[in-house]
Every structure is written in C-alpha cells, then in structure tokens.
XYZ file of C-alpha atoms in Angstrom:
478
model
C 70.268 -114.090 -53.626
C 67.021 -116.025 -54.152
C 64.095 -114.823 -56.218
C 62.268 -114.236 -52.940
C 64.904 -111.765 -51.793
C 65.131 -109.830 -55.030
C 64.235 -106.212 -54.389
C 63.730 -106.660 -50.650
C 65.758 -103.559 -49.785
C 64.146 -101.226 -52.312
C 62.841 -98.102 -50.563
C 59.093 -97.677 -50.382
C 57.769 -95.009 -52.695
C 55.936 -92.051 -51.233
C 52.183 -92.077 -51.968
C 52.526 -89.325 -54.547
C 55.388 -91.135 -56.284
C 53.957 -94.661 -56.340
C 53.384 -96.150 -59.745
C 49.729 -97.097 -60.140
C 48.929 -99.766 -62.692
C 45.500 -100.265 -64.184
C 43.633 -103.527 -63.454
C 44.399 -104.612 -67.017
C 48.127 -104.008 -66.509
C 48.113 -105.824 -63.170
C 46.372 -108.821 -64.689
C 48.922 -108.854 -67.521
C 51.674 -108.886 -64.894
C 50.183 -112.014 -63.351
C 49.723 -113.812 -66.647
C 53.285 -112.924 -67.676
C 54.569 -114.624 -64.522
C 53.290 -117.932 -65.917
C 56.048 -117.816 -68.555
C 58.884 -117.501 -66.054
C 57.228 -119.574 -63.319
C 54.765 -122.050 -64.841
C 52.022 -123.012 -62.436
C 52.884 -126.685 -62.821
C 56.420 -126.084 -61.517
C 55.040 -125.590 -57.986
C 54.669 -129.361 -57.782
C 58.428 -129.656 -57.448
C 60.084 -130.531 -54.172
C 63.560 -131.950 -53.767
C 65.876 -131.116 -50.865
C 68.967 -129.146 -51.733
C 72.297 -130.970 -51.428
C 73.249 -128.155 -49.035
C 70.088 -128.536 -46.962
C 70.770 -127.966 -43.266
C 70.245 -130.723 -40.734
C 66.688 -130.077 -39.433
C 67.767 -130.788 -35.851
C 70.518 -128.169 -36.213
C 67.904 -125.626 -37.294
C 65.690 -126.425 -34.312
C 68.624 -126.374 -31.880
C 69.705 -122.957 -33.171
C 66.272 -121.594 -32.288
C 66.306 -123.330 -28.902
C 69.592 -121.696 -27.945
C 67.745 -118.379 -27.516
C 64.990 -119.826 -25.329
C 64.453 -120.591 -21.654
C 66.777 -123.601 -21.156
C 64.610 -125.584 -18.732
C 61.653 -125.413 -21.146
C 63.472 -126.546 -24.305
C 63.094 -130.304 -23.509
C 59.317 -129.771 -23.457
C 59.531 -128.358 -26.960
C 61.422 -131.417 -28.183
C 59.005 -133.700 -26.351
C 55.997 -132.141 -28.053
C 57.621 -132.145 -31.502
C 58.628 -135.794 -31.089
C 55.040 -136.921 -30.487
C 54.054 -137.156 -34.158
C 54.996 -135.903 -37.632
C 52.159 -133.363 -37.421
C 53.373 -131.985 -34.100
C 56.894 -131.848 -35.510
C 55.593 -129.878 -38.493
C 53.879 -127.366 -36.226
C 57.184 -126.687 -34.486
C 59.372 -126.709 -37.590
C 58.367 -123.477 -39.330
C 62.043 -122.487 -39.515
C 62.906 -125.740 -41.287
C 60.209 -125.242 -43.909
C 61.026 -121.549 -44.353
C 64.537 -122.497 -45.472
C 63.096 -125.155 -47.781
C 60.546 -122.799 -49.326
C 63.289 -120.287 -50.095
C 64.537 -122.697 -52.747
C 61.156 -123.278 -54.414
C 59.806 -121.398 -57.467
C 58.127 -118.029 -56.840
C 56.399 -115.556 -59.125
C 57.936 -112.452 -57.545
C 54.513 -111.286 -56.339
C 54.681 -110.520 -52.621
C 52.169 -109.985 -49.858
C 52.085 -109.945 -46.076
C 52.556 -113.541 -44.964
C 51.353 -115.331 -41.876
C 54.626 -117.263 -42.040
C 53.161 -120.300 -40.268
C 49.876 -120.921 -42.069
C 49.306 -124.541 -41.039
C 45.706 -125.657 -40.605
C 45.574 -125.326 -36.790
C 46.488 -121.643 -36.978
C 43.042 -120.987 -38.465
C 40.359 -120.826 -35.801
C 37.348 -119.139 -34.265
C 37.889 -115.878 -32.377
C 35.944 -112.840 -31.225
C 35.644 -109.466 -32.888
C 35.471 -106.298 -30.742
C 31.772 -106.198 -31.640
C 31.378 -109.623 -29.965
C 30.804 -111.581 -33.135
C 32.346 -115.002 -33.595
C 34.740 -114.884 -36.543
C 36.908 -117.376 -38.416
C 40.405 -116.112 -39.156
C 44.147 -116.700 -38.917
C 45.287 -116.506 -35.320
C 49.102 -116.897 -35.161
C 51.429 -114.213 -36.503
C 54.714 -114.886 -34.718
C 56.444 -115.348 -38.082
C 54.575 -112.731 -40.134
C 56.612 -110.839 -42.734
C 56.199 -109.706 -46.346
C 57.196 -112.434 -48.773
C 56.095 -114.635 -51.688
C 52.396 -115.468 -51.426
C 53.082 -119.064 -52.492
C 54.877 -119.867 -49.221
C 51.771 -119.546 -47.036
C 49.675 -121.600 -49.446
C 52.265 -124.375 -49.552
C 52.535 -124.529 -45.761
C 48.751 -124.839 -45.498
C 48.620 -127.532 -48.187
C 51.368 -129.643 -46.619
C 49.736 -129.429 -43.180
C 46.527 -130.925 -44.569
C 48.352 -133.883 -46.070
C 50.331 -134.484 -42.867
C 47.133 -134.353 -40.792
C 45.382 -136.585 -43.318
C 48.121 -139.190 -43.068
C 47.820 -139.144 -39.285
C 44.102 -139.872 -39.677
C 44.707 -142.729 -42.094
C 43.221 -140.990 -45.152
C 43.978 -142.511 -48.542
C 46.183 -140.661 -51.018
C 43.078 -139.863 -53.066
C 41.289 -138.358 -50.049
C 44.370 -136.336 -49.095
C 44.617 -134.975 -52.619
C 40.936 -133.988 -52.535
C 41.529 -132.097 -49.300
C 44.405 -130.090 -50.779
C 42.471 -129.424 -53.972
C 39.601 -128.063 -51.861
C 41.904 -125.787 -49.851
C 43.940 -124.446 -52.764
C 40.813 -124.208 -54.877
C 39.224 -122.140 -52.120
C 42.247 -119.849 -52.151
C 42.273 -119.493 -55.946
C 38.524 -118.967 -56.330
C 38.331 -116.389 -53.565
C 41.411 -114.541 -54.800
C 39.707 -114.244 -58.162
C 36.597 -112.990 -56.405
C 38.592 -110.406 -54.440
C 40.313 -109.311 -57.654
C 36.960 -108.084 -58.912
C 36.135 -106.151 -55.738
C 37.000 -102.587 -54.748
C 39.703 -101.903 -52.170
C 37.311 -101.041 -49.341
C 35.128 -104.047 -50.081
C 38.162 -106.303 -49.745
C 39.154 -104.559 -46.518
C 35.725 -105.048 -44.986
C 35.446 -108.703 -46.063
C 35.313 -111.228 -43.226
C 34.009 -114.675 -42.365
C 31.543 -114.966 -39.492
C 30.898 -118.351 -37.925
C 27.152 -118.120 -38.563
C 27.723 -117.368 -42.240
C 30.077 -120.319 -42.587
C 27.569 -122.611 -40.939
C 24.823 -121.505 -43.315
C 27.086 -121.917 -46.341
C 28.721 -125.258 -45.540
C 26.073 -127.046 -43.444
C 24.582 -128.751 -46.537
C 27.989 -130.395 -47.133
C 28.085 -131.965 -43.659
C 26.106 -134.796 -42.152
C 24.008 -134.346 -39.006
C 26.810 -135.482 -36.674
C 29.340 -133.087 -38.150
C 26.870 -130.202 -38.080
C 26.291 -130.908 -34.383
C 30.056 -130.888 -33.784
C 30.384 -127.536 -35.532
C 27.618 -126.054 -33.408
C 29.244 -127.382 -30.223
C 32.594 -125.917 -31.270
C 30.974 -122.495 -31.585
C 29.394 -122.859 -28.156
C 32.744 -123.877 -26.637
C 34.489 -120.939 -28.290
C 31.979 -118.467 -26.877
C 32.446 -119.972 -23.414
C 36.243 -119.535 -23.515
C 36.320 -115.981 -22.245
C 37.971 -114.026 -19.434
C 35.491 -115.273 -16.822
C 36.082 -118.895 -17.779
C 39.848 -118.316 -17.619
C 39.438 -116.605 -14.244
C 37.521 -119.577 -12.844
C 39.959 -122.125 -14.251
C 43.303 -120.436 -13.663
C 42.904 -118.713 -10.295
C 42.096 -119.382 -6.672
C 41.850 -117.139 -3.629
C 44.895 -116.784 -1.363
C 44.622 -114.542 1.715
C 41.550 -112.933 0.216
C 43.207 -112.131 -3.132
C 42.812 -113.899 -6.512
C 46.052 -115.642 -7.467
C 47.077 -117.752 -10.472
C 47.053 -121.473 -9.642
C 50.484 -123.122 -10.122
C 50.742 -125.954 -12.652
C 54.495 -126.278 -13.175
C 56.241 -126.396 -15.541
C 53.381 -125.337 -17.829
C 52.115 -122.507 -15.630
C 54.399 -121.103 -12.937
C 53.538 -118.001 -10.927
C 56.308 -115.436 -10.885
C 56.647 -115.801 -7.110
C 57.538 -119.488 -7.574
C 60.300 -118.964 -10.140
C 63.605 -119.274 -8.261
C 65.483 -116.865 -10.532
C 62.779 -114.210 -10.264
C 62.828 -113.622 -6.522
C 64.315 -110.200 -5.819
C 65.578 -109.886 -9.395
C 63.333 -107.052 -10.521
C 61.424 -109.204 -13.032
C 58.071 -108.237 -11.530
C 58.961 -104.564 -11.774
C 60.029 -104.950 -15.404
C 56.849 -106.811 -16.329
C 54.734 -104.169 -14.642
C 56.604 -101.586 -16.680
C 55.966 -103.634 -19.809
C 52.210 -103.395 -19.290
C 52.433 -99.687 -18.535
C 54.515 -98.877 -21.614
C 52.713 -101.193 -24.000
C 49.514 -99.242 -23.390
C 50.961 -96.408 -25.464
C 50.753 -98.618 -28.578
C 46.963 -98.923 -28.195
C 44.332 -96.560 -29.541
C 43.669 -93.793 -27.022
C 40.222 -95.120 -26.058
C 41.588 -98.609 -25.442
C 44.498 -97.187 -23.475
C 41.979 -95.411 -21.267
C 40.219 -98.741 -20.707
C 43.488 -100.507 -19.844
C 44.314 -97.820 -17.283
C 41.209 -98.789 -15.312
C 42.830 -102.140 -14.410
C 45.598 -103.033 -11.971
C 48.022 -105.955 -12.179
C 47.158 -108.556 -9.507
C 49.370 -111.531 -10.430
C 51.819 -112.749 -13.083
C 52.854 -116.238 -14.205
C 55.068 -117.814 -16.849
C 53.132 -119.973 -19.315
C 54.260 -122.631 -21.784
C 52.359 -122.241 -25.058
C 51.986 -124.130 -28.319
C 54.565 -126.392 -29.908
C 56.979 -124.237 -31.881
C 56.724 -121.446 -29.310
C 57.718 -123.560 -26.320
C 60.697 -121.981 -24.598
C 59.991 -118.421 -25.665
C 59.293 -116.106 -22.759
C 55.558 -115.932 -22.323
C 53.831 -114.305 -19.361
C 50.173 -114.132 -18.437
C 49.020 -111.212 -16.317
C 45.884 -111.194 -14.205
C 44.473 -107.683 -14.071
C 41.486 -106.640 -11.972
C 39.072 -103.844 -12.784
C 36.009 -102.658 -10.869
C 36.540 -105.290 -8.165
C 38.027 -108.741 -7.622
C 35.358 -110.285 -9.857
C 36.162 -108.095 -12.858
C 39.187 -109.851 -14.410
C 41.238 -109.303 -17.531
C 43.950 -111.758 -18.603
C 46.681 -110.433 -20.856
C 49.383 -112.536 -22.479
C 52.788 -110.987 -23.168
C 54.727 -113.193 -25.569
C 58.324 -112.766 -26.617
C 58.743 -111.883 -30.292
C 61.937 -113.050 -31.954
C 63.027 -112.486 -35.528
C 60.716 -114.159 -38.045
C 61.912 -117.478 -39.450
C 61.298 -115.907 -42.866
C 63.728 -113.031 -42.330
C 66.821 -114.818 -43.659
C 64.985 -115.673 -46.853
C 62.518 -112.841 -47.479
C 64.190 -109.806 -45.909
C 64.109 -108.160 -42.504
C 61.094 -106.315 -41.143
C 60.483 -102.595 -41.574
C 59.280 -102.119 -37.985
C 61.595 -100.970 -35.199
C 60.906 -103.987 -32.984
C 59.852 -107.584 -33.483
C 56.776 -107.069 -31.323
C 55.632 -104.261 -33.575
C 56.303 -106.532 -36.572
C 53.905 -109.154 -35.192
C 51.206 -106.614 -34.379
C 51.516 -104.821 -37.724
C 51.250 -108.106 -39.604
C 48.284 -109.261 -37.548
C 46.390 -106.015 -38.016
C 47.085 -106.113 -41.737
C 45.996 -109.717 -42.286
C 43.148 -110.213 -39.807
C 39.691 -108.922 -40.582
C 39.439 -107.755 -36.985
C 41.927 -107.852 -34.119
C 41.897 -107.943 -30.330
C 41.319 -104.500 -28.806
C 44.268 -105.051 -26.443
C 46.754 -106.043 -29.166
C 49.966 -104.041 -28.787
C 53.725 -104.304 -28.325
C 56.711 -103.092 -26.332
C 60.480 -103.548 -25.966
C 61.895 -103.876 -22.470
C 65.316 -104.315 -20.941
C 65.444 -107.481 -18.890
C 67.196 -107.795 -15.573
C 69.941 -109.662 -17.447
C 70.602 -106.510 -19.458
C 69.217 -107.907 -22.708
C 66.568 -106.133 -24.731
C 63.567 -108.292 -25.507
C 60.561 -107.585 -27.689
C 57.048 -108.610 -26.699
C 53.574 -108.393 -28.111
C 50.520 -108.367 -25.876
C 46.948 -109.534 -26.381
C 44.115 -111.080 -24.373
C 44.782 -114.617 -23.219
C 41.322 -115.869 -24.136
C 38.612 -114.170 -26.089
C 36.249 -116.711 -27.604
C 39.093 -118.840 -28.940
C 38.082 -122.080 -30.645
C 40.477 -124.539 -32.305
C 39.591 -127.574 -34.376
C 40.586 -131.122 -33.504
C 42.230 -132.462 -36.627
C 42.308 -135.990 -35.198
C 38.502 -136.259 -35.235
C 38.015 -134.994 -38.782
C 36.703 -137.201 -41.548
C 38.111 -136.644 -45.063
C 34.936 -134.779 -46.022
C 35.108 -132.464 -43.014
C 38.805 -131.776 -43.514
C 38.121 -130.875 -47.141
C 35.428 -128.389 -46.091
C 37.700 -126.998 -43.381
C 40.564 -126.722 -45.859
C 38.387 -124.782 -48.284
C 37.477 -122.300 -45.546
C 41.157 -121.951 -44.589
C 42.090 -121.332 -48.224
C 39.397 -118.685 -48.597
C 40.500 -117.024 -45.364
C 44.131 -116.964 -46.460
C 43.140 -115.426 -49.791
C 41.266 -112.658 -47.994
C 44.280 -112.009 -45.754
C 46.673 -111.877 -48.725
C 44.308 -109.730 -50.801
C 44.512 -106.925 -48.243
C 48.193 -106.209 -48.920
C 49.258 -108.083 -52.064
C 48.377 -107.506 -55.693
C 45.210 -109.593 -55.718
C 44.584 -108.896 -59.387
C 48.001 -110.132 -60.501
C 47.854 -113.192 -58.222
C 44.339 -114.050 -59.445
C 45.422 -113.711 -63.081
C 48.398 -115.959 -62.447
C 46.231 -118.628 -60.805
C 43.577 -118.562 -63.523
C 40.280 -120.401 -63.590
C 41.565 -123.963 -63.911
C 43.120 -126.376 -61.430
C 46.705 -126.381 -62.715
C 48.082 -124.677 -59.598
C 45.790 -126.661 -57.290
C 47.026 -130.000 -58.633
C 50.630 -128.876 -58.507
C 50.284 -128.103 -54.816
C 48.636 -131.453 -54.151
C 51.791 -133.090 -55.519
C 54.058 -130.720 -53.590
C 52.212 -131.361 -50.340
C 52.647 -135.134 -50.639
C 56.351 -134.804 -51.367
C 56.868 -132.384 -48.534
C 54.945 -134.629 -46.150
C 57.520 -137.321 -46.973
C 60.284 -134.836 -46.139
C 58.582 -133.932 -42.877
C 58.441 -137.591 -41.865
C 62.180 -137.927 -42.509
C 62.823 -134.800 -40.435
C 60.625 -136.060 -37.614
C 62.592 -139.297 -37.601
C 65.811 -137.278 -37.418
C 64.510 -135.678 -34.221
C 63.541 -139.070 -32.801
C 67.046 -140.314 -33.565
C 68.532 -137.261 -31.849
C 66.432 -137.984 -28.756
C 67.387 -141.686 -28.800
C 71.119 -140.970 -29.017
C 71.000 -138.284 -26.345
C 71.863 -135.435 -28.698
C 68.793 -133.610 -27.400
C 66.677 -134.179 -24.326
C 62.905 -134.536 -24.699
C 60.383 -134.248 -21.901
C 56.657 -134.954 -22.002
C 54.498 -132.137 -20.651
C-alpha cells in the first residue's frame, strides 16, 4: 500500500463526531509533515524498475473504448510529446503513486495540465477562469495535481523552444501562484473561500501591466471569442435544415449523426439516449429540471472529443425549445473509472458519472446549470455511466503554441492560483499552506521534477511512435 492509499477506506465521521482541530493545530500538522516529507524531496523523479510499459497502459484503456475510434486517439497522441502527455493521464497517475506525499488529501482534478484551465460562463453570464475537465476527479494527495500542472508547462515550453531558464521561471510562477494563494486562503473564513472566484475582467486588470500591447490585445480577443462560442454559434456551425427540420451536419468520423451509424439503426440506441436525457434531469435542481422539460430532443450525433478522451462514448444532443430557432446542445460523455482509483482509492459515489459531477461541483467556483449524470443500460446489455453538460457555453481555450515565455509564466501563475482555490474548498488549506511555507523550496523542487518528468514523457512518446512504426498499434490522423 502506498502512502497515498493509507486510510482510503476509513469511514467518514458523522458531523457531530468529526474531530475539529484549531487553526494552530492544523498549521502544526502541516509543518510536521516537513519532517517526514521534506519539501525538497518533491524534486525527485526516477521510474520504478517495475514501471509498466506506457503503451500497455494506454492499450488497456483503449480496450474499453469504441474500436473504430481508437486509432484516432493514437494518431493524436503521436503528434507531439505535449499531445501525448494530454492523453497519458493514466501513465502519470501510476508514476505519481510512487512519489513522496504529505498525507494531506483534497479533491483532485486528476488531469490538471495547463490546457484544462480555461474561460467559461457562470450561470449569471459572467466570464470566469477555472478548471474545466473533471473526467479523472477523485480525492487524493494535493501534490499530484500540482505536479501534473508543472510538468505540462515544461513540456509546452520545450515545444515552443523555451530555454531551460525560461521553463524554470514558468514553473516557479505557477507553483508560486499556488503556494501564495493557498496561504491567502488559509487566512480566510470557510464561506469566503467558497465564494472566491476569478473573473476574466479581474484577471485582465490584475495582469495587464505584465503584458505588452500585443499580448493584451490577444487576451481581449480571446475573451471576445469565448463569449461568441455559445449555443447559437454551435447551432449555426453544427446544423443545417433537412426537410424543414434542423439536423446535425455529418463530419465523420469526428461527428456522426446517430442515423448514419451502421450499428445504431434499429438497435434501440436512440431510445436509450432519449431515456438518458429524461432520467438525467432528475439529478438537476428542480428549477433547472423544469427548464430542461421545456425542450425536446431533435437530433443526436456521436462526437470525438479531446485527446485522452478519444474513443469514449460521447453524444451531442440537439434540443429545441420555443421553436426551431431556440436551440440547446447537451453533451453526454461516458464516465469510466478515474485513472487515480488504483492509486488513491475508489470513489464514494454510486456511479462514475456522479463522481465526475460531484468533483466538478466541489472544485469549480461555478458550474453549468445543466450539469448532471445518469447510468443507462446499453443495447449490448452493459451498464454505462454518463455525465451531461452543455456542449458550448462561452468556452475559451488558450493556444500554448503562440505563447511567449512571459505570457506562459503569467498564465501558469493564474492556473496555480486557480488550482489552489479549487483545492482549498475541500482540503485542509491551513495545513497545506503551513507545509508550503513562505519560501520557494517547494517551488524549486517542482521545477526540477517537471524537467525530469518531461524527459520521461519524451521517452514515453517515442515508445508510442515505435509502437506505431512496428504495427503494434494503428494510428490515424483526424
């Protein structure tokens, strides 16, 4: 059993039985962890002699996915070390399980690389900056998320040709942002932490002085693009009129209407997906369920998403409200067991979809009003878990390839601050802040770790390229 697993099966105490420690005692707990897990030891990375073949790990995941889509996953991961990293959360989860941890746990994103931080809308129609991907969310050691973020910045920096010194500065900014904000949250009351959030306008005001005129203009354009990526934009882009009815435009294999899937015809898939939408509504707040009931399903299509998620069952549903010009796009995405589960313990929720939703609601400052989950029995007799959310709602993602070292450092600092806020909502922020301290010992350790792990990632990416070259796996560009 690893340190990360220790105590994972302990029953949760009832509110009246929970042991409450004073802030002084919680801070002492964090400082005491420095003796057993010195902050400098987080610099360490060396693969275990029993480390699994990374291609084996990826193939094991692929075995549970839609077979004809798996080559697209390999094709995307083969494109670059950074794309490989985005799809290899399971590989890194196994690696992180062997790294030092303090024993302090919080709700984890589980895949906290830099491109999973982005702009999105709040229900109040404000543009926020937050974590967006929770497929792997699970309680676990807080260090794991921070290390995945740090390594992603180095890998992206290498792709952009940044020097080692510039890459180190980027990681120091990100981890420093995490440490400084965790210390800030440690001094705040519980409700103040819960209400904390980062609005795009606030970030612009705070960080604009650190950017040149060109980068400020890019940031403003990214906000404008995010606000334009809404349901009406998706409706215009993804549909056309067929026999007087809006229908999703085919773009196989990336977007395939249900009617065009050969295995779906007459199989009952459409009926099951309609039932999924109907049942999932019961996981929403009553007012939002009433809103959902005012829409009808007009069309359904299978969609290929992301890098690591390629091959999971993902459906987009076009719903229509008042009339044919009142659209709502929902995305129902299959939820499998978290890649962290083998190393941090299984989830407490009854289904994997509920696990994703519970983690997202706990870590995000504000979540999509249509976020919910359901378990359905497929026509093949297998039970599958899904979570549902809007397809587009002011989503804005950065382009790492266009970032200068200075911009990536600023972006990293914002990501670190955002991750600290997310962790502070469920973990012991006072103990974590006391462990981190006011100096840069932990920051510098992670800069070293991130460089070493970036080397490992390049070796793993090459292993995939070799597997493609020898025919062990089939890769397809799409």
